[in-house]
Amino acid sequence: MTVDKLVESISNKSDRIGRTVNLMEVCGTHTMAAFRSGIRTRLPEQVRLLSGPGCPVCVTSDNYIDHAIELAMTENTIITTFGDMMRVPGSRGSLSLAKARGKDIRVIYSPQQALVAARKNPGREVIFLGVGFETTTPLVAWTIQNAYSRKMPNYSVLCAHKTIMPAMRALCDSDDVRVDGFLCPGHVSVITGAEIYKPLCREYHAPCVIAGFEPEDILLSIDMLLNQIISGEASVEIQYTRSVTAAGNKLAQKCVNDVFKPCDASWRGMGVIPSSGLSVRSSYKEYDAELKFPRIRVSEVKRDTGCRCGDVLRAVITPSECGLFKKECTPDNPIGPCMVSSEGTCAAYYRYSRIDE
Ligand code: SF4
């Protein structure tokens, strides 16, 4: 179906439903794609797209950034990280600031480069900042397996990996926001498979469609969600069939399960969500930066910047409802992570939304 036909179909179905429906794009890549392609402006008013907590950088807590900076201050360390993490504010500044003060912090493009840095610097400790959802985790697990099999003593991961399902469940449990259906994250689902979303349908009666990233994919997925809402059903459907299967990537899942185990994790704005994080298993404990540098303990410092990223991440407000949006807070001077990350909701609104939104 063409984009025009899909928009028409969505409009007709929205009229049949006759009320506002809130559909959440869980993943930051969907948020950006929906803005960039102009989809948001073509949807009927009654179909609202809410942005969810699926930007890994945005949900990383202040405390983790503080901890990473403390590690950078430690003698003989090299910190390796993805570029998006550099400007995320912790309670005492950012990694960029620490780098400007002379600390050895290097931006890399794949976790494998962290291993290469460890191999090239045998006399120094190389620490990778392990942040990300199921899409990134298998590669990081692989670096740990690799370091283990090569007996590399100078590599470790400061682990803040998260899994998306517990966060989606927490949103369903929350009284703040009503979600009528989920556009489930395409990249994450390539690894996890579609089956993991079934509890959302069973326990919360939430329709789920795993969506691709082209404009037609997103529109078709919205259309599929409206079909479920009209029929009163709640099931998991795969729109992104060219990449996602029911069971997912078993090899990647095995690698992750070998290296990591579930743990409680702190999410920016959402607090601690049980079993929503991953920590390094004891069989690989020498690659866990938290255990390797036990004297580093950073207490959380509460700052009141006025940033409402927590509410944005839970879709309680849109970025334009934050008093700092486009005033004090811009991509050149981000106050919160949602304005820093390339997948951040505030950054997407800043770049693509209309002035009056
Ligand atoms: S506009 Fe800036 S300060 Fe406000 S919620 Fe977004 S990132 Fe935080």
mmCIF file of C-alpha atoms and ligand atoms in Angstrom:
data_model
loop_
_atom_site.group_PDB
_atom_site.id
_atom_site.type_symbol
_atom_site.label_atom_id
_atom_site.label_comp_id
_atom_site.label_asym_id
_atom_site.label_seq_id
_atom_site.Cartn_x
_atom_site.Cartn_y
_atom_site.Cartn_z
ATOM 1 C CA MET A 1 0.000 0.000 0.000
ATOM 2 C CA THR A 2 1.207 3.541 -0.698
ATOM 3 C CA VAL A 3 1.791 6.102 2.037
ATOM 4 C CA ASP A 4 -1.338 8.025 0.953
ATOM 5 C CA LYS A 5 -3.504 4.884 1.064
ATOM 6 C CA LEU A 6 -2.129 3.968 4.486
ATOM 7 C CA VAL A 7 -2.828 7.462 5.856
ATOM 8 C CA GLU A 8 -6.377 7.214 4.482
ATOM 9 C CA SER A 9 -6.884 3.788 6.043
ATOM 10 C CA ILE A 10 -5.594 5.017 9.422
ATOM 11 C CA SER A 11 -7.879 8.029 9.229
ATOM 12 C CA ASN A 12 -10.932 5.862 8.497
ATOM 13 C CA LYS A 13 -10.119 3.461 11.326
ATOM 14 C CA SER A 14 -9.512 6.327 13.732
ATOM 15 C CA ASP A 15 -13.016 7.650 12.881
ATOM 16 C CA ARG A 16 -14.479 4.213 13.608
ATOM 17 C CA ILE A 17 -12.745 4.088 16.994
ATOM 18 C CA GLY A 18 -14.049 7.554 17.792
ATOM 19 C CA ARG A 19 -11.657 8.429 20.602
ATOM 20 C CA THR A 20 -8.022 9.354 21.047
ATOM 21 C CA VAL A 21 -5.656 6.391 20.907
ATOM 22 C CA ASN A 22 -2.169 6.586 22.404
ATOM 23 C CA LEU A 23 0.368 4.446 20.587
ATOM 24 C CA MET A 24 3.857 4.251 22.005
ATOM 25 C CA GLU A 25 6.975 3.986 19.856
ATOM 26 C CA VAL A 26 9.145 2.325 22.450
ATOM 27 C CA CYS A 27 12.341 2.765 20.484
ATOM 28 C CA GLY A 28 14.207 6.043 19.888
ATOM 29 C CA THR A 29 14.969 5.036 16.289
ATOM 30 C CA HIS A 30 11.213 4.877 15.604
ATOM 31 C CA THR A 31 10.786 8.299 17.223
ATOM 32 C CA MET A 32 13.397 9.807 14.921
ATOM 33 C CA ALA A 33 12.077 7.976 11.839
ATOM 34 C CA ALA A 34 8.485 9.112 12.513
ATOM 35 C CA PHE A 35 9.612 12.729 12.784
ATOM 36 C CA ARG A 36 12.086 12.678 9.900
ATOM 37 C CA SER A 37 9.590 11.210 7.454
ATOM 38 C CA GLY A 38 6.821 13.639 8.454
ATOM 39 C CA ILE A 39 4.510 10.810 9.549
ATOM 40 C CA ARG A 40 3.433 12.645 12.682
ATOM 41 C CA THR A 41 2.051 15.556 10.736
ATOM 42 C CA ARG A 42 -0.033 13.243 8.535
ATOM 43 C CA LEU A 43 -1.740 11.275 11.271
ATOM 44 C CA PRO A 44 -5.259 12.207 12.348
ATOM 45 C CA GLU A 45 -5.373 14.189 15.581
ATOM 46 C CA GLN A 46 -6.950 11.275 17.417
ATOM 47 C CA VAL A 47 -3.934 9.033 16.800
ATOM 48 C CA ARG A 48 -1.216 10.178 19.178
ATOM 49 C CA LEU A 49 2.332 8.858 19.027
ATOM 50 C CA LEU A 50 4.019 8.781 22.417
ATOM 51 C CA SER A 51 7.767 8.341 22.716
ATOM 52 C CA GLY A 52 8.908 5.623 25.091
ATOM 53 C CA PRO A 53 11.970 4.743 27.157
ATOM 54 C CA GLY A 54 13.864 2.935 24.392
ATOM 55 C CA CYS A 55 16.801 5.314 24.033
ATOM 56 C CA PRO A 56 19.621 3.600 25.958
ATOM 57 C CA VAL A 57 21.616 6.763 26.597
ATOM 58 C CA CYS A 58 18.551 8.673 27.840
ATOM 59 C CA VAL A 59 17.662 6.128 30.516
ATOM 60 C CA THR A 60 21.201 5.897 31.900
ATOM 61 C CA SER A 61 21.252 7.247 35.450
ATOM 62 C CA ASP A 62 23.310 10.202 36.753
ATOM 63 C CA ASN A 63 24.996 7.772 39.082
ATOM 64 C CA TYR A 64 26.381 5.675 36.228
ATOM 65 C CA ILE A 65 27.857 8.739 34.502
ATOM 66 C CA ASP A 66 29.437 9.814 37.813
ATOM 67 C CA HIS A 67 30.885 6.344 38.243
ATOM 68 C CA ALA A 68 32.338 6.369 34.699
ATOM 69 C CA ILE A 69 33.962 9.756 35.373
ATOM 70 C CA GLU A 70 35.456 8.460 38.625
ATOM 71 C CA LEU A 71 36.943 5.547 36.692
ATOM 72 C CA ALA A 72 38.367 7.990 34.125
ATOM 73 C CA MET A 73 40.069 9.836 37.009
ATOM 74 C CA THR A 74 41.701 6.602 38.185
ATOM 75 C CA GLU A 75 45.356 6.317 37.306
ATOM 76 C CA ASN A 76 46.264 4.278 34.245
ATOM 77 C CA THR A 77 42.756 3.835 32.839
ATOM 78 C CA ILE A 78 41.420 4.324 29.323
ATOM 79 C CA ILE A 79 37.638 4.740 29.079
ATOM 80 C CA THR A 80 36.043 3.675 25.798
ATOM 81 C CA THR A 81 32.470 4.622 24.926
ATOM 82 C CA PHE A 82 29.990 5.406 22.180
ATOM 83 C CA GLY A 83 29.890 9.088 21.195
ATOM 84 C CA ASP A 84 26.341 9.723 22.481
ATOM 85 C CA MET A 85 27.508 9.126 26.050
ATOM 86 C CA MET A 86 30.104 11.894 26.008
ATOM 87 C CA ARG A 87 27.814 14.861 26.639
ATOM 88 C CA VAL A 88 25.258 13.210 28.928
ATOM 89 C CA PRO A 89 25.288 15.181 32.173
ATOM 90 C CA GLY A 90 25.985 13.354 35.408
ATOM 91 C CA SER A 91 25.668 15.098 38.726
ATOM 92 C CA ARG A 92 29.229 16.438 38.482
ATOM 93 C CA GLY A 93 29.611 17.105 34.756
ATOM 94 C CA SER A 94 30.030 14.968 31.658
ATOM 95 C CA LEU A 95 32.636 12.666 30.153
ATOM 96 C CA SER A 96 33.383 15.423 27.617
ATOM 97 C CA LEU A 97 34.341 17.727 30.444
ATOM 98 C CA ALA A 98 36.558 15.039 31.982
ATOM 99 C CA LYS A 99 38.227 14.515 28.606
ATOM 100 C CA ALA A 100 38.812 18.251 28.266
ATOM 101 C CA ARG A 101 40.538 18.067 31.653
ATOM 102 C CA GLY A 102 43.009 15.577 30.212
ATOM 103 C CA LYS A 103 41.461 12.210 31.043
ATOM 104 C CA ASP A 104 41.931 9.419 28.480
ATOM 105 C CA ILE A 105 38.389 8.877 27.212
ATOM 106 C CA ARG A 106 38.021 7.539 23.683
ATOM 107 C CA VAL A 107 34.951 7.434 21.429
ATOM 108 C CA ILE A 108 34.610 4.122 19.607
ATOM 109 C CA TYR A 109 32.085 2.826 17.085
ATOM 110 C CA SER A 110 31.927 -0.832 18.063
ATOM 111 C CA PRO A 111 32.707 -2.724 21.294
ATOM 112 C CA GLN A 112 35.334 -4.661 19.329
ATOM 113 C CA GLN A 113 37.425 -1.467 19.182
ATOM 114 C CA ALA A 114 37.599 -1.489 22.979
ATOM 115 C CA LEU A 115 39.214 -4.921 22.826
ATOM 116 C CA VAL A 116 41.701 -3.658 20.231
ATOM 117 C CA ALA A 117 42.571 -0.746 22.543
ATOM 118 C CA ALA A 118 43.189 -3.229 25.380
ATOM 119 C CA ARG A 119 45.439 -5.315 23.179
ATOM 120 C CA LYS A 120 47.432 -2.254 22.070
ATOM 121 C CA ASN A 121 47.825 -0.921 25.617
ATOM 122 C CA PRO A 122 48.860 -3.952 27.689
ATOM 123 C CA GLY A 123 50.154 -1.808 30.544
ATOM 124 C CA ARG A 124 46.866 0.046 31.021
ATOM 125 C CA GLU A 125 43.304 -0.809 32.073
ATOM 126 C CA VAL A 126 40.749 -0.398 29.282
ATOM 127 C CA ILE A 127 37.152 -0.026 30.472
ATOM 128 C CA PHE A 128 34.194 -0.117 28.089
ATOM 129 C CA LEU A 129 30.987 1.632 29.118
ATOM 130 C CA GLY A 130 28.412 -1.111 28.510
ATOM 131 C CA VAL A 131 25.171 0.746 27.843
ATOM 132 C CA GLY A 132 22.364 -0.404 25.580
ATOM 133 C CA PHE A 133 19.480 -2.779 25.044
ATOM 134 C CA GLU A 134 19.307 -6.250 23.516
ATOM 135 C CA THR A 135 20.664 -4.966 20.187
ATOM 136 C CA THR A 136 24.043 -4.011 21.679
ATOM 137 C CA THR A 137 24.386 -6.541 24.483
ATOM 138 C CA PRO A 138 25.422 -9.595 22.394
ATOM 139 C CA LEU A 139 28.437 -7.737 20.971
ATOM 140 C CA VAL A 140 29.545 -6.657 24.434
ATOM 141 C CA ALA A 141 29.079 -10.209 25.727
ATOM 142 C CA TRP A 142 31.238 -11.384 22.842
ATOM 143 C CA THR A 143 34.074 -8.991 23.842
ATOM 144 C CA ILE A 144 34.045 -10.469 27.344
ATOM 145 C CA GLN A 145 34.108 -14.039 26.026
ATOM 146 C CA ASN A 146 36.934 -13.029 23.719
ATOM 147 C CA ALA A 147 38.963 -11.338 26.462
ATOM 148 C CA TYR A 148 38.423 -14.443 28.627
ATOM 149 C CA SER A 149 39.588 -16.895 25.971
ATOM 150 C CA ARG A 150 42.647 -14.737 25.144
ATOM 151 C CA LYS A 151 43.400 -14.295 28.856
ATOM 152 C CA MET A 152 43.461 -10.498 28.531
ATOM 153 C CA PRO A 153 43.818 -9.113 32.057
ATOM 154 C CA ASN A 154 43.390 -5.412 31.227
ATOM 155 C CA TYR A 155 39.834 -5.291 29.766
ATOM 156 C CA SER A 156 36.590 -4.785 31.678
ATOM 157 C CA VAL A 157 33.035 -3.519 31.219
ATOM 158 C CA LEU A 158 31.167 -1.064 33.446
ATOM 159 C CA CYS A 159 27.817 -2.690 32.873
ATOM 160 C CA ALA A 160 24.518 -0.775 32.654
ATOM 161 C CA HIS A 161 22.829 -2.912 30.029
ATOM 162 C CA LYS A 162 19.060 -3.013 30.177
ATOM 163 C CA THR A 163 16.246 -5.153 28.812
ATOM 164 C CA ILE A 164 13.190 -3.525 27.316
ATOM 165 C CA MET A 165 10.342 -5.774 28.456
ATOM 166 C CA PRO A 166 10.465 -4.915 32.191
ATOM 167 C CA ALA A 167 10.299 -1.200 31.279
ATOM 168 C CA MET A 168 7.268 -1.777 29.033
ATOM 169 C CA ARG A 169 5.647 -3.729 31.850
ATOM 170 C CA ALA A 170 6.417 -0.876 34.298
ATOM 171 C CA LEU A 171 4.705 1.569 31.926
ATOM 172 C CA CYS A 172 1.637 -0.669 31.758
ATOM 173 C CA ASP A 173 1.601 -0.763 35.579
ATOM 174 C CA SER A 174 1.912 3.023 35.855
ATOM 175 C CA ASP A 175 -1.157 5.184 36.512
ATOM 176 C CA ASP A 176 0.410 8.205 34.768
ATOM 177 C CA VAL A 177 0.104 7.224 31.168
ATOM 178 C CA ARG A 178 -2.392 5.258 29.151
ATOM 179 C CA VAL A 179 -0.951 3.245 26.276
ATOM 180 C CA ASP A 180 -3.454 1.698 23.843
ATOM 181 C CA GLY A 181 -0.820 -0.180 21.869
ATOM 182 C CA PHE A 182 2.903 -0.578 21.372
ATOM 183 C CA LEU A 183 5.039 -0.140 18.273
ATOM 184 C CA CYS A 184 7.624 -2.623 19.488
ATOM 185 C CA PRO A 185 11.297 -2.007 18.762
ATOM 186 C CA GLY A 186 12.429 -3.615 15.496
ATOM 187 C CA HIS A 187 16.173 -3.924 16.191
ATOM 188 C CA VAL A 188 15.706 -5.303 19.702
ATOM 189 C CA SER A 189 13.154 -7.822 18.405
ATOM 190 C CA VAL A 190 15.619 -9.169 15.819
ATOM 191 C CA ILE A 191 17.570 -10.515 18.797
ATOM 192 C CA THR A 192 14.792 -11.318 21.292
ATOM 193 C CA GLY A 193 12.148 -12.557 18.858
ATOM 194 C CA ALA A 194 8.458 -11.637 18.982
ATOM 195 C CA GLU A 195 7.441 -14.067 21.712
ATOM 196 C CA ILE A 196 8.783 -11.898 24.550
ATOM 197 C CA TYR A 197 5.942 -9.383 24.179
ATOM 198 C CA LYS A 198 3.204 -11.975 24.773
ATOM 199 C CA PRO A 199 2.859 -11.178 28.509
ATOM 200 C CA LEU A 200 1.878 -7.595 27.574
ATOM 201 C CA CYS A 201 -1.051 -8.942 25.562
ATOM 202 C CA ARG A 202 -1.996 -11.563 28.104
ATOM 203 C CA GLU A 203 -1.675 -9.543 31.294
ATOM 204 C CA TYR A 204 -2.425 -5.983 30.124
ATOM 205 C CA HIS A 205 -4.422 -6.575 26.974
ATOM 206 C CA ALA A 206 -1.962 -4.336 25.099
ATOM 207 C CA PRO A 207 -1.794 -4.760 21.300
ATOM 208 C CA CYS A 208 1.806 -5.093 20.050
ATOM 209 C CA VAL A 209 3.174 -4.729 16.512
ATOM 210 C CA ILE A 210 6.885 -5.048 15.781
ATOM 211 C CA ALA A 211 7.608 -2.329 13.260
ATOM 212 C CA GLY A 212 10.310 -1.671 10.674
ATOM 213 C CA PHE A 213 11.802 1.788 10.201
ATOM 214 C CA GLU A 214 10.648 2.972 6.749
ATOM 215 C CA PRO A 215 7.662 5.367 6.631
ATOM 216 C CA GLU A 216 5.484 2.627 5.094
ATOM 217 C CA ASP A 217 6.541 0.207 7.859
ATOM 218 C CA ILE A 218 5.537 2.609 10.616
ATOM 219 C CA LEU A 219 2.227 3.547 8.991
ATOM 220 C CA LEU A 220 1.350 -0.078 8.287
ATOM 221 C CA SER A 221 2.185 -0.970 11.895
ATOM 222 C CA ILE A 222 -0.094 1.822 13.162
ATOM 223 C CA ASP A 223 -2.826 0.512 10.854
ATOM 224 C CA MET A 224 -2.318 -3.004 12.270
ATOM 225 C CA LEU A 225 -2.562 -1.666 15.837
ATOM 226 C CA LEU A 226 -5.832 0.108 14.989
ATOM 227 C CA ASN A 227 -7.194 -3.165 13.557
ATOM 228 C CA GLN A 228 -6.504 -4.857 16.887
ATOM 229 C CA ILE A 229 -8.095 -2.004 18.838
ATOM 230 C CA ILE A 230 -11.228 -2.107 16.648
ATOM 231 C CA SER A 231 -11.579 -5.864 17.041
ATOM 232 C CA GLY A 232 -10.883 -5.710 20.792
ATOM 233 C CA GLU A 233 -7.927 -8.081 20.383
ATOM 234 C CA ALA A 234 -4.465 -7.899 21.838
ATOM 235 C CA SER A 235 -1.824 -9.983 20.129
ATOM 236 C CA VAL A 236 1.779 -9.759 18.976
ATOM 237 C CA GLU A 237 2.097 -9.185 15.252
ATOM 238 C CA ILE A 238 5.277 -8.827 13.232
ATOM 239 C CA GLN A 239 5.200 -6.145 10.550
ATOM 240 C CA TYR A 240 9.013 -6.199 10.260
ATOM 241 C CA THR A 241 8.971 -9.751 8.892
ATOM 242 C CA ARG A 242 12.067 -9.227 6.770
ATOM 243 C CA SER A 243 14.200 -9.252 9.946
ATOM 244 C CA VAL A 244 12.182 -10.492 12.932
ATOM 245 C CA THR A 245 11.111 -14.048 13.773
ATOM 246 C CA ALA A 246 9.098 -15.482 16.643
ATOM 247 C CA ALA A 247 12.141 -16.964 18.384
ATOM 248 C CA GLY A 248 14.823 -14.375 17.529
ATOM 249 C CA ASN A 249 18.561 -14.886 17.235
ATOM 250 C CA LYS A 250 19.310 -17.941 19.389
ATOM 251 C CA LEU A 251 23.079 -17.630 18.993
ATOM 252 C CA ALA A 252 23.069 -14.040 20.282
ATOM 253 C CA GLN A 253 20.723 -15.012 23.153
ATOM 254 C CA LYS A 254 23.071 -17.862 24.149
ATOM 255 C CA CYS A 255 26.084 -15.532 24.138
ATOM 256 C CA VAL A 256 24.264 -12.995 26.352
ATOM 257 C CA ASN A 257 23.028 -15.680 28.768
ATOM 258 C CA ASP A 258 26.518 -17.116 29.065
ATOM 259 C CA VAL A 259 28.038 -13.778 30.139
ATOM 260 C CA PHE A 260 25.239 -11.827 31.840
ATOM 261 C CA LYS A 261 22.529 -12.483 34.409
ATOM 262 C CA PRO A 262 19.431 -10.378 35.219
ATOM 263 C CA CYS A 263 19.670 -7.763 37.982
ATOM 264 C CA ASP A 264 17.627 -4.821 39.215
ATOM 265 C CA ALA A 265 18.522 -1.627 37.358
ATOM 266 C CA SER A 266 18.057 2.080 37.890
ATOM 267 C CA TRP A 267 16.385 3.940 35.000
ATOM 268 C CA ARG A 268 16.520 7.708 34.702
ATOM 269 C CA GLY A 269 13.081 8.978 35.588
ATOM 270 C CA MET A 270 11.633 5.539 36.228
ATOM 271 C CA GLY A 271 13.583 4.489 39.319
ATOM 272 C CA VAL A 272 14.685 0.950 40.000
ATOM 273 C CA ILE A 273 12.874 -1.653 37.879
ATOM 274 C CA PRO A 274 13.284 -5.250 39.122
ATOM 275 C CA SER A 275 15.204 -7.604 36.802
ATOM 276 C CA SER A 276 15.474 -4.967 34.079
ATOM 277 C CA GLY A 277 19.270 -4.873 33.942
ATOM 278 C CA LEU A 278 22.125 -7.235 33.231
ATOM 279 C CA SER A 279 25.234 -7.790 35.319
ATOM 280 C CA VAL A 280 28.335 -9.840 34.559
ATOM 281 C CA ARG A 281 28.150 -13.443 35.810
ATOM 282 C CA SER A 282 30.678 -14.526 38.441
ATOM 283 C CA SER A 283 32.351 -16.872 35.914
ATOM 284 C CA TYR A 284 33.580 -13.709 34.127
ATOM 285 C CA LYS A 285 34.020 -11.552 37.231
ATOM 286 C CA GLU A 286 37.508 -10.324 36.277
ATOM 287 C CA TYR A 287 35.840 -8.450 33.377
ATOM 288 C CA ASP A 288 33.343 -6.641 35.593
ATOM 289 C CA ALA A 289 34.685 -3.092 36.152
ATOM 290 C CA GLU A 290 32.470 -2.719 39.203
ATOM 291 C CA LEU A 291 34.233 -5.589 40.952
ATOM 292 C CA LYS A 292 37.644 -4.821 39.513
ATOM 293 C CA PHE A 293 37.714 -1.299 40.946
ATOM 294 C CA PRO A 294 35.997 -1.900 44.289
ATOM 295 C CA ARG A 295 37.222 1.236 46.014
ATOM 296 C CA ILE A 296 35.293 3.412 43.632
ATOM 297 C CA ARG A 297 31.909 4.062 45.148
ATOM 298 C CA VAL A 298 30.021 7.126 44.078
ATOM 299 C CA SER A 299 27.094 8.386 46.083
ATOM 300 C CA GLU A 300 24.179 9.786 44.120
ATOM 301 C CA VAL A 301 23.970 13.556 44.124
ATOM 302 C CA LYS A 302 20.505 15.013 43.584
ATOM 303 C CA ARG A 303 20.452 18.169 41.487
ATOM 304 C CA ASP A 304 17.439 20.230 40.631
ATOM 305 C CA THR A 305 18.088 21.434 37.105
ATOM 306 C CA GLY A 306 14.410 21.650 36.143
ATOM 307 C CA CYS A 307 15.000 18.920 33.536
ATOM 308 C CA ARG A 308 11.941 16.708 33.047
ATOM 309 C CA CYS A 309 13.574 13.876 31.102
ATOM 310 C CA GLY A 310 12.037 11.378 33.520
ATOM 311 C CA ASP A 311 8.528 12.524 32.599
ATOM 312 C CA VAL A 312 9.432 12.610 28.888
ATOM 313 C CA LEU A 313 10.753 9.034 29.078
ATOM 314 C CA ARG A 314 7.506 7.849 30.666
ATOM 315 C CA ALA A 315 5.507 9.817 28.050
ATOM 316 C CA VAL A 316 3.797 11.771 30.820
ATOM 317 C CA ILE A 317 4.727 15.021 29.036
ATOM 318 C CA THR A 318 6.026 15.935 25.597
ATOM 319 C CA PRO A 319 9.356 17.822 25.449
ATOM 320 C CA SER A 320 7.634 21.114 24.665
ATOM 321 C CA GLU A 321 5.941 20.896 28.078
ATOM 322 C CA CYS A 322 9.351 21.088 29.772
ATOM 323 C CA GLY A 323 10.013 24.715 30.723
ATOM 324 C CA LEU A 324 13.630 24.482 29.515
ATOM 325 C CA PHE A 325 12.869 23.167 26.011
ATOM 326 C CA LYS A 326 14.372 25.363 23.273
ATOM 327 C CA LYS A 327 15.276 27.963 25.919
ATOM 328 C CA GLU A 328 18.044 26.900 28.294
ATOM 329 C CA CYS A 329 18.050 23.390 26.787
ATOM 330 C CA THR A 330 19.169 22.946 23.159
ATOM 331 C CA PRO A 331 21.354 20.364 21.369
ATOM 332 C CA ASP A 332 24.298 22.781 21.793
ATOM 333 C CA ASN A 333 23.621 23.134 25.499
ATOM 334 C CA PRO A 334 21.759 20.004 26.629
ATOM 335 C CA ILE A 335 20.475 20.001 30.191
ATOM 336 C CA GLY A 336 19.276 16.393 30.063
ATOM 337 C CA PRO A 337 20.134 13.228 28.101
ATOM 338 C CA CYS A 338 16.960 13.352 25.994
ATOM 339 C CA MET A 339 18.451 16.403 24.241
ATOM 340 C CA VAL A 340 21.891 14.801 23.862
ATOM 341 C CA SER A 341 21.294 11.468 22.241
ATOM 342 C CA SER A 342 20.705 11.061 18.525
ATOM 343 C CA GLU A 343 17.723 8.888 19.562
ATOM 344 C CA GLY A 344 16.506 11.253 22.271
ATOM 345 C CA THR A 345 12.909 12.449 22.218
ATOM 346 C CA CYS A 346 13.777 16.074 23.032
ATOM 347 C CA ALA A 347 16.423 16.129 20.297
ATOM 348 C CA ALA A 348 13.838 14.769 17.826
ATOM 349 C CA TYR A 349 11.253 17.379 18.835
ATOM 350 C CA TYR A 350 13.898 20.105 18.622
ATOM 351 C CA ARG A 351 14.897 19.135 15.090
ATOM 352 C CA TYR A 352 11.597 18.212 13.554
ATOM 353 C CA SER A 353 8.574 19.472 15.429
ATOM 354 C CA ARG A 354 6.613 22.567 14.504
ATOM 355 C CA ILE A 355 7.272 25.712 16.528
ATOM 356 C CA ASP A 356 3.836 25.566 18.135
ATOM 357 C CA GLU A 357 4.011 21.886 19.204
HETATM 358 S S1 SF4 B 1 14.009 19.755 27.106
HETATM 359 FE FE1 SF4 B 1 16.020 19.409 28.047
HETATM 360 S S2 SF4 B 1 15.701 19.776 30.192
HETATM 361 FE FE2 SF4 B 1 13.673 19.479 29.302
HETATM 362 S S3 SF4 B 1 13.253 17.288 29.504
HETATM 363 FE FE3 SF4 B 1 14.226 17.564 27.520
HETATM 364 S S4 SF4 B 1 16.408 17.236 27.897
HETATM 365 FE FE4 SF4 B 1 15.454 17.533 29.907
#
